[in-house]
CSV table of C-alpha atoms in Angstrom, one decimal:
chain,number,residue,atom,x,y,z
A,65,MET,CA,0.0,0.0,0.0
A,66,VAL,CA,1.4,3.4,-0.9
A,67,LEU,CA,-0.4,6.3,0.8
A,68,HIS,CA,2.4,8.8,0.4
A,69,PRO,CA,6.2,8.4,0.8
A,70,ALA,CA,6.1,9.9,4.2
A,71,ASP,CA,3.0,8.2,5.6
A,72,PRO,CA,3.5,5.7,8.4
A,73,LEU,CA,1.7,2.8,6.8
A,74,THR,CA,3.9,2.9,3.7
A,75,ALA,CA,7.1,1.3,5.1
A,76,LEU,CA,5.3,-1.9,6.1
A,77,ALA,CA,3.5,-2.5,2.9
A,78,HIS,CA,6.1,-4.9,1.8
A,79,GLY,CA,8.7,-6.6,3.9
A,80,ILE,CA,11.9,-7.8,2.2
A,81,GLY,CA,13.7,-4.7,1.2
A,82,SER,CA,15.4,-4.0,-2.1
A,83,GLN,CA,17.2,-6.4,-4.3
A,84,HIS,CA,20.7,-5.6,-3.1
A,85,ASP,CA,20.0,-6.7,0.5
A,86,LEU,CA,17.7,-9.7,-0.1
A,87,PRO,CA,18.4,-12.6,2.2
A,88,ILE,CA,17.7,-15.1,-0.6
A,89,SER,CA,19.2,-15.5,-4.0
A,90,PRO,CA,17.1,-14.4,-7.0
A,91,PHE,CA,18.5,-17.3,-9.0
A,92,TYR,CA,17.2,-19.8,-6.5
A,93,ALA,CA,13.9,-18.1,-6.2
A,94,PHE,CA,13.2,-18.3,-9.9
A,95,ALA,CA,14.8,-21.8,-10.3
A,96,GLY,CA,12.6,-23.1,-7.5
A,97,ALA,CA,9.5,-21.5,-9.0
A,98,PHE,CA,10.1,-22.9,-12.5
A,99,THR,CA,10.9,-26.4,-11.1
A,100,ALA,CA,7.7,-26.4,-9.0
A,101,LEU,CA,5.6,-25.4,-12.0
A,102,PHE,CA,7.2,-27.9,-14.5
A,103,VAL,CA,7.1,-30.8,-12.1
A,104,SER,CA,3.5,-30.2,-11.2
A,105,PHE,CA,2.6,-29.9,-14.9
A,106,LEU,CA,4.3,-33.1,-15.8
A,107,ALA,CA,2.9,-35.0,-12.9
A,108,LEU,CA,-0.6,-33.8,-13.6
A,109,GLY,CA,-0.3,-34.8,-17.3
A,110,LEU,CA,0.9,-38.3,-16.4
A,111,LEU,CA,-1.2,-39.1,-13.4
A,112,TRP,CA,-4.3,-37.0,-13.6
A,113,SER,CA,-6.4,-38.1,-16.6
A,114,SER,CA,-10.0,-37.5,-15.3
A,115,SER,CA,-11.6,-34.7,-13.3
A,116,ARG,CA,-11.6,-35.2,-9.6
A,117,PHE,CA,-13.3,-32.0,-8.3
A,118,ARG,CA,-17.0,-32.0,-7.8
A,119,GLY,CA,-17.8,-28.4,-7.0
A,120,ASP,CA,-20.6,-27.8,-4.5
A,121,ARG,CA,-21.7,-31.5,-4.7
A,122,SER,CA,-18.9,-32.5,-2.3
A,123,GLY,CA,-18.1,-32.1,1.4
A,124,LEU,CA,-18.4,-33.8,4.7
A,125,ALA,CA,-21.5,-32.5,6.5
A,126,LEU,CA,-20.8,-30.9,9.9
A,127,PRO,CA,-22.9,-31.9,12.9
A,128,ALA,CA,-26.4,-30.5,12.8
A,129,VAL,CA,-26.0,-28.6,16.0
A,130,LEU,CA,-23.1,-26.5,14.5
A,131,GLU,CA,-25.2,-25.8,11.4
A,132,ARG,CA,-28.1,-24.7,13.6
A,133,ILE,CA,-25.9,-22.3,15.6
A,134,ALA,CA,-24.4,-20.9,12.4
A,135,ASP,CA,-27.8,-20.4,10.8
A,136,ALA,CA,-29.6,-19.2,13.9
A,137,PRO,CA,-31.3,-15.8,13.6
A,138,ALA,CA,-29.5,-14.7,16.8
A,139,THR,CA,-26.1,-15.5,15.3
A,140,ARG,CA,-26.8,-13.7,12.1
A,141,THR,CA,-28.3,-10.7,13.9
A,142,ALA,CA,-25.2,-10.5,16.2
A,143,LEU,CA,-22.9,-10.5,13.2
A,144,ARG,CA,-24.9,-7.9,11.4
A,145,GLY,CA,-24.8,-5.8,14.6
A,146,LEU,CA,-21.1,-6.2,14.9
A,147,GLY,CA,-20.5,-5.1,11.3
A,148,LEU,CA,-22.8,-2.1,11.7
A,149,ALA,CA,-21.1,-1.1,15.0
A,150,ALA,CA,-17.7,-1.3,13.5
A,151,ALA,CA,-18.8,0.8,10.6
A,152,LEU,CA,-20.2,3.4,13.0
A,153,ALA,CA,-17.0,3.4,15.0
A,154,VAL,CA,-15.0,4.1,11.8
A,155,LEU,CA,-17.4,6.9,10.9
A,156,LEU,CA,-17.1,8.5,14.3
A,157,SER,CA,-13.3,8.3,14.1
A,158,LEU,CA,-13.4,10.0,10.7
A,159,LEU,CA,-15.8,12.7,11.9
A,160,LEU,CA,-14.2,13.4,15.3
A,161,GLY,CA,-10.7,12.1,15.2
A,162,PRO,CA,-7.5,13.9,14.0
A,163,ASP,CA,-6.7,14.0,10.3
A,164,ASP,CA,-3.6,12.0,10.9
A,165,PRO,CA,-3.3,8.3,10.2
A,166,ALA,CA,-0.7,8.0,12.9
A,167,HIS,CA,-3.3,8.9,15.5
A,168,ASN,CA,-6.6,8.0,13.9
A,169,PRO,CA,-7.5,4.3,13.5
A,170,ALA,CA,-10.0,4.8,10.7
A,171,PRO,CA,-7.5,4.6,7.8
A,172,GLY,CA,-5.9,1.5,9.2
A,173,ALA,CA,-9.4,0.0,9.8
A,174,VAL,CA,-10.3,0.5,6.1
A,175,TYR,CA,-7.0,-0.3,4.4
A,176,VAL,CA,-5.6,-3.0,6.8
A,177,LEU,CA,-8.3,-4.6,9.0
A,178,LEU,CA,-11.0,-4.6,6.2
A,179,TRP,CA,-9.1,-5.0,3.0
A,180,VAL,CA,-6.3,-7.2,4.2
A,181,GLY,CA,-8.1,-8.8,7.2
A,182,LEU,CA,-10.8,-10.2,4.9
A,183,VAL,CA,-8.2,-12.5,3.4
A,184,PRO,CA,-7.6,-14.8,6.4
A,185,ALA,CA,-11.2,-14.3,7.7
A,186,SER,CA,-12.7,-15.5,4.4
A,187,LEU,CA,-10.2,-18.4,4.1
A,188,LEU,CA,-11.0,-19.6,7.5
A,189,LEU,CA,-14.7,-18.9,7.8
A,190,GLY,CA,-16.1,-18.5,4.3
A,191,PRO,CA,-17.7,-15.4,2.8
A,192,VAL,CA,-18.0,-13.6,6.1
A,193,TRP,CA,-18.6,-10.1,4.7
A,194,ARG,CA,-22.0,-11.3,3.5
A,195,LEU,CA,-23.0,-11.3,7.2
A,196,LEU,CA,-20.9,-8.4,8.4
A,197,ASN,CA,-21.7,-6.0,5.5
A,198,PRO,CA,-23.2,-2.9,7.1
A,199,LEU,CA,-24.8,-1.9,3.9
A,200,ARG,CA,-27.0,-5.0,4.0
A,201,THR,CA,-27.9,-4.1,7.5
A,202,LEU,CA,-28.8,-0.6,6.6
A,203,TYR,CA,-30.9,-1.8,3.7
A,204,ARG,CA,-32.8,-4.2,6.1
A,205,LEU,CA,-33.5,-1.3,8.4
A,206,LEU,CA,-35.3,0.5,5.5
A,207,PRO,CA,-38.6,-1.4,5.4
A,208,ARG,CA,-40.0,0.7,2.6
A,209,ALA,CA,-37.2,-0.3,0.3
A,210,ARG,CA,-37.6,-3.9,1.2
A,211,ARG,CA,-41.4,-3.9,0.6
A,212,GLN,CA,-41.4,-2.3,-2.9
A,213,ALA,CA,-41.2,-4.3,-6.1
A,214,HIS,CA,-37.7,-4.8,-7.4
A,215,ALA,CA,-36.5,-5.0,-10.9
A,216,PRO,CA,-34.6,-8.2,-11.9
A,217,LEU,CA,-30.8,-7.9,-12.2
A,218,PRO,CA,-29.7,-8.1,-15.9
A,219,ALA,CA,-27.8,-11.3,-16.3
A,220,ARG,CA,-25.2,-9.6,-18.4
A,221,LEU,CA,-24.1,-7.4,-15.4
A,222,GLY,CA,-22.7,-10.4,-13.6
A,223,GLN,CA,-19.7,-9.3,-11.5
A,224,TRP,CA,-18.9,-6.2,-13.6
A,225,PRO,CA,-20.2,-3.8,-10.9
A,226,ALA,CA,-18.0,-5.6,-8.3
A,227,ALA,CA,-15.0,-5.4,-10.5
A,228,ALA,CA,-15.6,-1.7,-11.0
A,229,GLY,CA,-15.9,-1.3,-7.2
A,230,LEU,CA,-12.7,-3.2,-6.6
A,231,PHE,CA,-10.9,-1.0,-9.1
A,232,GLY,CA,-12.4,2.1,-7.3
A,233,PHE,CA,-11.1,0.9,-3.9
A,234,THR,CA,-7.6,0.1,-5.2
A,235,TRP,CA,-7.5,3.4,-7.0
A,236,LEU,CA,-8.4,5.1,-3.7
A,237,GLU,CA,-5.7,3.2,-1.9
A,238,LEU,CA,-2.9,3.4,-4.4
A,239,ALA,CA,-3.5,6.4,-6.7
A,240,ALA,CA,-5.8,9.0,-5.0
A,241,PRO,CA,-4.1,12.2,-3.9
A,242,ASP,CA,-4.5,11.7,-0.2
A,243,PRO,CA,-6.1,8.3,0.6
A,244,ALA,CA,-5.5,8.5,4.4
A,245,SER,CA,-7.2,11.8,4.7
A,246,THR,CA,-10.4,11.8,6.8
A,247,THR,CA,-12.1,14.0,4.2
A,248,THR,CA,-11.1,11.6,1.3
A,249,LEU,CA,-12.4,8.6,3.2
A,250,LEU,CA,-15.6,10.3,4.3
A,251,ILE,CA,-16.4,11.3,0.7
A,252,ALA,CA,-15.6,7.8,-0.6
A,253,LEU,CA,-17.7,6.1,2.0
A,254,ALA,CA,-20.6,8.4,1.5
A,255,VAL,CA,-20.6,7.9,-2.3
A,256,TYR,CA,-20.2,4.2,-2.0
A,257,THR,CA,-23.0,3.9,0.6
A,258,ALA,CA,-25.4,6.1,-1.3
A,259,ALA,CA,-24.8,4.4,-4.6
A,260,HIS,CA,-25.3,0.8,-3.3
A,261,LEU,CA,-28.3,1.6,-1.2
A,262,ALA,CA,-30.0,3.4,-4.1
A,263,LEU,CA,-29.3,0.4,-6.5
A,264,ALA,CA,-30.4,-2.1,-3.8
A,265,ALA,CA,-33.7,-0.2,-3.5
A,266,ARG,CA,-34.1,-0.8,-7.2
A,267,PHE,CA,-32.8,-4.4,-7.6
A,268,GLY,CA,-33.3,-5.8,-4.0
A,269,GLU,CA,-30.9,-7.3,-1.6
A,270,ARG,CA,-29.4,-9.6,-4.2
A,271,TRP,CA,-27.6,-6.5,-5.5
A,272,PHE,CA,-25.1,-6.7,-2.7
A,273,ALA,CA,-24.2,-10.4,-3.5
A,274,ASP,CA,-23.6,-9.6,-7.1
A,275,ALA,CA,-22.2,-6.1,-7.1
A,276,ASP,CA,-20.7,-5.1,-3.7
A,277,ALA,CA,-16.9,-5.1,-4.2
A,278,PHE,CA,-16.1,-6.4,-0.7
A,279,GLU,CA,-18.7,-9.2,-0.9
A,280,ALA,CA,-17.3,-10.3,-4.2
A,281,TYR,CA,-13.8,-10.1,-2.8
A,282,SER,CA,-14.7,-12.1,0.2
A,283,ALA,CA,-16.7,-14.7,-1.8
A,284,LEU,CA,-13.8,-15.3,-4.2
A,285,LEU,CA,-11.3,-15.9,-1.5
A,286,ALA,CA,-13.8,-18.1,0.4
A,287,ARG,CA,-13.8,-20.4,-2.6
A,288,LEU,CA,-10.6,-21.8,-1.1
A,289,SER,CA,-12.0,-22.1,2.4
A,290,PRO,CA,-12.4,-25.6,4.0
A,291,LEU,CA,-15.9,-24.4,5.2
A,292,GLY,CA,-18.6,-24.2,2.6
A,293,ARG,CA,-22.2,-25.0,1.6
A,294,ARG,CA,-23.1,-28.0,-0.4
A,295,SER,CA,-25.7,-27.7,-3.2
A,296,ASP,CA,-28.3,-29.0,-0.7
A,297,GLY,CA,-27.5,-26.2,1.7
A,298,ARG,CA,-25.7,-28.2,4.3
A,299,LEU,CA,-22.6,-26.7,6.0
A,300,VAL,CA,-19.7,-28.9,5.2
A,301,LEU,CA,-16.0,-29.4,5.5
A,302,ARG,CA,-14.5,-29.8,2.0
A,303,ASN,CA,-11.3,-30.0,0.0
A,304,PRO,CA,-10.8,-26.3,-1.0
A,305,PHE,CA,-10.3,-27.4,-4.6
A,306,HIS,CA,-14.0,-28.4,-4.6
A,307,GLY,CA,-15.0,-25.0,-3.5
A,308,LEU,CA,-12.8,-23.4,-6.1
A,309,ASP,CA,-14.3,-25.6,-8.8
A,310,ALA,CA,-17.7,-24.3,-7.9
A,311,THR,CA,-16.8,-20.7,-8.7
A,312,PRO,CA,-19.7,-19.5,-10.9
A,313,GLU,CA,-18.7,-18.7,-14.5
A,314,ARG,CA,-20.3,-15.3,-14.8
A,315,PRO,CA,-19.6,-12.1,-16.8
A,316,GLY,CA,-17.1,-9.9,-15.0
A,317,LEU,CA,-15.4,-12.7,-13.1
A,318,VAL,CA,-12.2,-12.4,-15.2
A,319,ALA,CA,-12.3,-8.6,-14.7
A,320,ALA,CA,-12.6,-8.9,-10.9
A,321,VAL,CA,-9.7,-11.3,-10.6
A,322,CYS,CA,-7.5,-9.3,-13.0
A,323,VAL,CA,-8.2,-6.2,-10.9
A,324,LEU,CA,-6.9,-8.0,-7.8
A,325,LEU,CA,-3.9,-9.3,-9.6
A,326,GLY,CA,-3.0,-6.1,-11.4
A,327,SER,CA,-3.5,-3.8,-8.4
A,328,THR,CA,-1.3,-6.0,-6.3
A,329,ALA,CA,1.3,-5.9,-9.0
A,330,TYR,CA,1.1,-2.1,-9.1
A,331,ASP,CA,1.4,-2.1,-5.3
A,332,GLY,CA,4.6,-4.1,-5.8
A,333,TYR,CA,6.4,-1.5,-7.8
A,334,SER,CA,4.7,1.7,-6.6
A,335,ASP,CA,7.3,2.3,-3.9
A,336,ASN,CA,10.2,1.8,-6.2
A,337,PRO,CA,12.4,5.0,-6.2
A,338,SER,CA,12.3,5.2,-10.0
A,339,TRP,CA,8.5,5.1,-10.0
A,340,ILE,CA,8.2,7.6,-7.2
A,341,ASN,CA,10.5,9.9,-9.2
A,342,THR,CA,8.2,9.3,-12.3
A,343,LEU,CA,5.2,10.3,-10.2
A,344,GLN,CA,6.9,13.5,-9.0
A,345,THR,CA,8.2,14.6,-12.4
A,346,SER,CA,5.4,13.5,-14.7
A,347,PRO,CA,3.9,16.4,-16.7
A,348,LEU,CA,0.5,14.8,-16.3
A,349,GLY,CA,0.6,15.2,-12.5
A,350,ARG,CA,0.8,12.6,-9.8
A,351,THR,CA,-2.7,11.3,-9.7
A,352,PRO,CA,-3.2,10.8,-13.5
A,353,THR,CA,0.2,9.1,-13.7
A,354,ALA,CA,-0.6,6.9,-10.8
A,355,THR,CA,-4.0,6.0,-12.3
A,356,LEU,CA,-2.3,5.1,-15.6
A,357,GLY,CA,0.3,3.1,-13.7
A,358,LEU,CA,-2.5,1.2,-11.9
A,359,LEU,CA,-4.5,0.6,-15.1
A,360,ALA,CA,-1.4,-0.7,-17.0
A,361,PRO,CA,-0.8,-3.9,-15.0
A,362,ILE,CA,-4.5,-4.7,-14.8
A,363,ALA,CA,-4.8,-4.4,-18.6
A,364,LEU,CA,-1.6,-6.5,-19.0
A,365,VAL,CA,-2.9,-9.3,-16.8
A,366,ALA,CA,-6.2,-9.3,-18.6
A,367,THR,CA,-4.6,-9.2,-22.0
A,368,LEU,CA,-2.3,-12.1,-21.2
A,369,TYR,CA,-5.2,-14.2,-19.9
A,370,CYS,CA,-7.3,-13.4,-22.9
A,371,LEU,CA,-4.5,-14.4,-25.3
A,372,CYS,CA,-4.1,-17.6,-23.2
A,373,ALA,CA,-7.8,-18.4,-23.5
A,374,ALA,CA,-7.6,-17.8,-27.3
A,375,ALA,CA,-4.6,-20.1,-27.6
A,376,THR,CA,-6.3,-22.8,-25.6
A,377,ARG,CA,-9.4,-22.6,-27.8
A,378,LEU,CA,-7.2,-23.0,-30.9
A,379,VAL,CA,-5.4,-26.1,-29.5
A,380,CYS,CA,-8.5,-27.8,-27.9
A,381,GLY,CA,-11.3,-26.6,-30.1
A,382,PRO,CA,-14.4,-24.4,-29.6
A,383,HIS,CA,-15.8,-23.9,-26.2
A,384,PRO,CA,-18.9,-21.8,-25.2
A,385,GLY,CA,-17.1,-20.0,-22.4
A,386,PRO,CA,-13.4,-19.9,-23.2
A,387,LEU,CA,-12.7,-16.8,-21.0
A,388,THR,CA,-14.6,-17.8,-17.9
A,389,ALA,CA,-13.8,-21.6,-18.0
A,390,PHE,CA,-10.4,-21.2,-16.4
A,391,ALA,CA,-10.9,-17.9,-14.6
A,392,HIS,CA,-11.2,-19.8,-11.3
A,393,SER,CA,-7.6,-20.9,-11.6
A,394,LEU,CA,-6.5,-17.3,-11.2
A,395,VAL,CA,-8.0,-17.1,-7.7
A,396,PRO,CA,-5.2,-19.0,-5.9
A,397,ILE,CA,-2.7,-16.9,-7.8
A,398,ALA,CA,-4.4,-13.7,-6.6
A,399,LEU,CA,-4.4,-15.1,-3.0
A,400,GLY,CA,-0.7,-15.9,-3.2
A,401,TYR,CA,0.1,-12.3,-4.3
A,402,LEU,CA,-2.1,-10.9,-1.5
A,403,VAL,CA,-0.3,-13.0,1.1
A,404,ALA,CA,3.1,-12.1,-0.2
A,405,HIS,CA,2.5,-8.4,-0.3
A,406,TYR,CA,0.3,-7.8,2.7
A,407,PHE,CA,1.2,-10.4,5.4
A,408,SER,CA,3.7,-8.0,7.0
A,409,LEU,CA,1.3,-5.1,6.9
A,410,LEU,CA,-1.5,-7.1,8.6
A,411,VAL,CA,0.6,-8.5,11.4
A,412,THR,CA,2.2,-5.2,12.3
A,413,GLU,CA,-0.3,-2.4,11.4
A,414,GLY,CA,-3.3,-4.5,12.3
A,415,PRO,CA,-2.5,-4.6,16.0
A,416,ARG,CA,-1.4,-1.0,16.0
A,417,THR,CA,-4.8,0.0,14.5
A,418,VAL,CA,-6.6,-2.0,17.2
A,419,SER,CA,-4.5,-0.3,19.9
A,420,MET,CA,-5.4,3.1,18.6
A,421,ALA,CA,-9.1,2.2,18.5
A,422,LEU,CA,-8.9,1.1,22.1
A,423,GLY,CA,-7.0,4.2,23.2
A,424,THR,CA,-3.7,2.4,23.9
A,425,ASP,CA,-1.7,3.6,21.0
A,426,ASN,CA,1.2,4.5,23.2
A,427,ALA,CA,2.2,0.9,23.4
A,428,PRO,CA,5.5,-0.2,21.8
A,429,GLU,CA,5.5,-0.6,18.0
A,430,PRO,CA,4.8,-4.2,17.1
A,431,LEU,CA,7.7,-6.1,15.6
A,432,PRO,CA,7.4,-8.3,12.5
A,433,PRO,CA,6.9,-11.9,13.5
A,434,LEU,CA,9.5,-13.1,10.9
A,435,GLY,CA,13.0,-11.9,10.2
A,436,PRO,CA,14.1,-10.8,6.7
A,437,GLY,CA,15.0,-14.4,5.6
A,438,GLY,CA,11.8,-15.9,6.9
A,439,LEU,CA,9.6,-13.2,5.4
A,440,ALA,CA,11.4,-13.5,2.0
A,441,ALA,CA,10.9,-17.2,2.0
A,442,LEU,CA,7.2,-16.8,2.9
A,443,GLN,CA,6.6,-14.3,0.1
A,444,VAL,CA,8.2,-16.4,-2.6
A,445,LEU,CA,6.5,-19.6,-1.3
A,446,ALA,CA,3.1,-17.8,-1.3
A,447,VAL,CA,3.6,-16.7,-5.0
A,448,VAL,CA,4.8,-20.2,-6.1
A,449,THR,CA,2.2,-22.1,-4.2
A,450,GLY,CA,-0.6,-19.9,-5.6
A,451,HIS,CA,0.6,-20.7,-9.2
A,452,VAL,CA,0.9,-24.4,-8.5
A,453,LEU,CA,-2.6,-24.5,-7.1
A,454,GLY,CA,-3.7,-22.6,-10.2
A,455,VAL,CA,-2.1,-25.2,-12.5
A,456,ILE,CA,-3.9,-28.0,-10.6
A,457,ALA,CA,-7.3,-26.2,-10.8
A,458,ALA,CA,-6.8,-25.5,-14.5
A,459,HIS,CA,-5.7,-29.0,-15.4
A,460,ASP,CA,-8.7,-30.6,-13.6
A,461,ARG,CA,-11.1,-28.3,-15.6
A,462,SER,CA,-9.2,-29.1,-18.8
A,463,VAL,CA,-9.5,-32.9,-18.6
A,464,ARG,CA,-13.2,-32.4,-17.8
A,465,LEU,CA,-13.9,-30.1,-20.8
A,466,PHE,CA,-11.7,-31.6,-23.5
A,467,PRO,CA,-10.8,-35.0,-24.9
A,468,PRO,CA,-7.7,-36.6,-23.3
A,469,ALA,CA,-5.6,-36.2,-26.4
A,470,ARG,CA,-6.1,-32.4,-26.3
A,471,ALA,CA,-6.5,-31.7,-22.6
A,472,VAL,CA,-2.7,-31.8,-21.8
A,473,ALA,CA,-1.8,-29.9,-25.0
A,474,GLY,CA,-4.4,-27.3,-24.1
A,475,GLN,CA,-2.6,-26.7,-20.8
A,476,LEU,CA,0.6,-25.4,-22.5
A,477,PRO,CA,-0.8,-21.9,-23.0
A,478,LEU,CA,-1.9,-21.9,-19.4
A,479,LEU,CA,1.5,-23.1,-18.3
A,480,ALA,CA,3.1,-20.3,-20.3
A,481,LEU,CA,0.7,-17.9,-18.6
A,482,MET,CA,1.6,-19.2,-15.1
A,483,ILE,CA,5.3,-18.9,-15.8
A,484,THR,CA,4.8,-15.3,-17.1
A,485,TYR,CA,2.8,-14.4,-14.0
A,486,THR,CA,5.5,-16.1,-11.8
A,487,ILE,CA,8.3,-14.2,-13.3
A,488,GLY,CA,6.4,-10.9,-12.8
A,489,GLY,CA,5.3,-11.8,-9.2
A,490,ILE,CA,8.8,-12.9,-8.0
A,491,GLY,CA,10.4,-10.0,-9.9
A,492,LEU,CA,8.2,-7.5,-8.0
A,493,LEU,CA,9.2,-9.1,-4.7
A,494,LEU,CA,12.8,-8.9,-5.7
A,495,ASN,CA,12.5,-5.3,-6.8
């Protein structure tokens, strides 16, 4: 996260320093990544000839008492109340607190606890933002809006509104003139709240599931959670690959994942001295240049994926949904990048934000839980693991969709894509 070169949250956005003082060798990082990808690809081609993932038809049902507790109206009401109370606390901090992120917990609550904290929360507990979302709670408190007739959501919209919302939030975080300012955050929250409540009044509560950026973000990450819902509604423990396989192939899914990947890539090089110098000297001005810098990696990630989908179609033959068929395989890659770039930020700035909110911000600064070597190894491992999981998910989908003779050959464009993404991801970590 880059708020401003002098902002206190900036220094902890990444964690392994610059290339000249890395505690690991770039050669071994790239060699290990390539080896992992090639070995996994060859092993899958030789040993994995039929689809093994069953989407939302799989899972071991949890005891009925646990499901009753999870689905109890009291539990859901308590979670909605918690989400609304947290949102009100952030609003009060923005209205009454100092305009200084070093002494106001609101920026950390938005950019760290919400944006980064949703990653482990969704992985462990499923799509938690669906229950915590204060916008849903506010909508439910508007009985007139709930009683009126609602227009059906156009199917072609899909997740495009959520993708636009994700881009808007990452732009606010990474390219806006003063993202940690209380005024900036108040304006952004007011616009976001008004827009979603107005559209929910027209389309109903389903609007949030399809269009709210944070619900889409949480739901995508929750596809890799061991907790999930079977197609019969039962709460189950499952292999995360089954949940990933159940990702709906909808319009805008590719855009949403590419925004996550591209914005994290921009975050990876946005604190590079040469890029900071570009921002400061650009004749366009800082914000337009940063906006173009954010758009560029998103467009690059999307273009590479579209080229890969076209190549797969040429090799394997026509398919009704070539773009969305393998989009789910990008989710673990996005997760790997999020872990690599934001782990240090969450474990250091997260506790500091909570301390400020509790009025104990005079406590000693929290220390990173890992040294430079351990953090570097974690970051490279997260990126490589995300790509290997993506290769597995894509291979299983390929052997399901295409004849055996073409399924493995059709994976070559995806393997090339994974290698390209790996080079870029590790290169940004080593930058």
